[in-house]
């Protein structure tokens, strides 16, 4: 599968790019992942959400929405999202 190395000042990781990947998303999650939180904008979720929901059907998951647009790329929406995750039962990763 094609992967690309992504390097930022904070860390490096591999990004997987492949047709049909969304339908196989659960394959890329650790076996003990626990509840999965999917963060999306509502318009992106309308486009790809059905395939991702089907892929995660065997795993507990919650979809959370961030507002779209450049003017919403601020800390306040992320703080609200973190609080929403905690209310929905988020815990520290097991890996």
Short mmCIF file of C-alpha atoms in Angstrom, two decimals:
data_model
loop_
_atom_site.label_atom_id
_atom_site.label_comp_id
_atom_site.label_asym_id
_atom_site.label_seq_id
_atom_site.Cartn_x
_atom_site.Cartn_y
_atom_site.Cartn_z
CA UNK A 1 0.00 0.00 0.00
CA UNK A 2 1.36 3.47 -0.79
CA UNK A 3 2.56 5.40 2.23
CA UNK A 4 4.13 8.81 2.50
CA UNK A 5 6.33 10.05 5.30
CA UNK A 6 5.01 13.25 6.86
CA UNK A 7 7.42 15.33 8.92
CA UNK A 8 6.35 18.22 11.12
CA UNK A 9 8.38 20.11 13.71
CA UNK A 10 6.62 18.06 16.44
CA UNK A 11 6.78 14.52 14.97
CA UNK A 12 6.99 12.22 11.96
CA UNK A 13 4.43 9.68 10.80
CA UNK A 14 3.39 7.68 7.75
CA UNK A 15 0.22 8.59 5.87
CA UNK A 16 -1.49 5.77 4.00
CA UNK A 17 -3.05 6.73 0.67
CA UNK A 18 -5.12 4.08 -1.08
CA UNK A 19 -8.45 3.83 -2.87
CA UNK A 20 -11.12 2.28 -0.64
CA UNK A 21 -9.17 2.88 2.56
CA UNK A 22 -12.10 4.38 4.45
CA UNK A 23 -14.02 1.11 4.12
CA UNK A 24 -11.11 -0.70 5.83
CA UNK A 25 -10.38 1.88 8.53
CA UNK A 26 -10.80 -0.60 11.42
CA UNK A 27 -7.80 -2.59 10.11
CA UNK A 28 -5.54 0.34 10.99
CA UNK A 29 -6.68 0.68 14.60
CA UNK A 30 -5.01 -1.17 17.48
CA UNK A 31 -6.97 -4.22 18.72
CA UNK A 32 -7.43 -2.64 22.16
CA UNK A 33 -8.38 0.81 20.87
CA UNK A 34 -11.56 1.04 22.93
CA UNK A 35 -14.03 3.75 21.93
CA UNK A 36 -13.03 5.47 18.70
CA UNK A 37 -13.83 9.14 18.25
CA UNK A 38 -14.27 10.32 14.69
CA UNK A 39 -13.90 14.08 14.26
CA UNK A 40 -15.32 15.59 11.10
CA UNK A 41 -17.20 18.54 9.74
CA UNK A 42 -20.84 17.83 8.95
CA UNK A 43 -20.37 18.28 5.19
CA UNK A 44 -17.45 15.82 5.05
CA UNK A 45 -19.42 13.34 7.17
CA UNK A 46 -22.36 13.52 4.76
CA UNK A 47 -19.93 12.61 1.96
CA UNK A 48 -17.88 9.81 3.60
CA UNK A 49 -19.62 9.02 6.87
CA UNK A 50 -21.69 6.07 5.74
CA UNK A 51 -18.62 4.13 4.56
CA UNK A 52 -16.66 4.92 7.71
CA UNK A 53 -19.58 4.04 9.99
CA UNK A 54 -19.90 0.68 8.24
CA UNK A 55 -16.15 0.08 8.59
CA UNK A 56 -16.31 0.81 12.32
CA UNK A 57 -19.57 -1.11 12.94
CA UNK A 58 -17.82 -3.74 15.08
CA UNK A 59 -16.14 -1.10 17.27
CA UNK A 60 -17.66 1.34 19.71
CA UNK A 61 -17.38 4.76 18.08
CA UNK A 62 -18.74 8.25 18.40
CA UNK A 63 -18.87 10.91 15.70
CA UNK A 64 -18.16 14.48 16.80
CA UNK A 65 -18.40 17.55 14.62
CA UNK A 66 -16.20 20.60 14.35
CA UNK A 67 -17.48 23.68 12.58
CA UNK A 68 -16.08 24.10 9.08
CA UNK A 69 -14.22 27.07 7.67
CA UNK A 70 -11.01 28.91 8.33
CA UNK A 71 -12.59 31.29 10.84
CA UNK A 72 -13.31 28.31 13.15
CA UNK A 73 -9.71 27.06 13.29
CA UNK A 74 -9.19 28.24 16.84
CA UNK A 75 -8.58 26.63 20.23
CA UNK A 76 -12.11 27.21 21.55
CA UNK A 77 -13.78 24.63 19.26
CA UNK A 78 -11.04 22.11 20.13
CA UNK A 79 -11.55 22.68 23.84
CA UNK A 80 -15.29 22.16 23.41
CA UNK A 81 -14.59 18.98 21.44
CA UNK A 82 -12.30 17.63 24.19
CA UNK A 83 -15.00 18.27 26.79
CA UNK A 84 -17.55 16.50 24.59
CA UNK A 85 -15.20 13.52 24.27
CA UNK A 86 -14.83 13.31 28.03
CA UNK A 87 -18.62 13.40 28.50
CA UNK A 88 -18.88 10.55 25.94
CA UNK A 89 -16.47 8.37 27.92
CA UNK A 90 -13.03 9.09 26.46
CA UNK A 91 -10.11 7.50 28.28
CA UNK A 92 -6.35 7.49 27.78
CA UNK A 93 -5.15 5.20 24.97
CA UNK A 94 -4.19 1.66 25.97
CA UNK A 95 -1.15 1.47 23.73
#
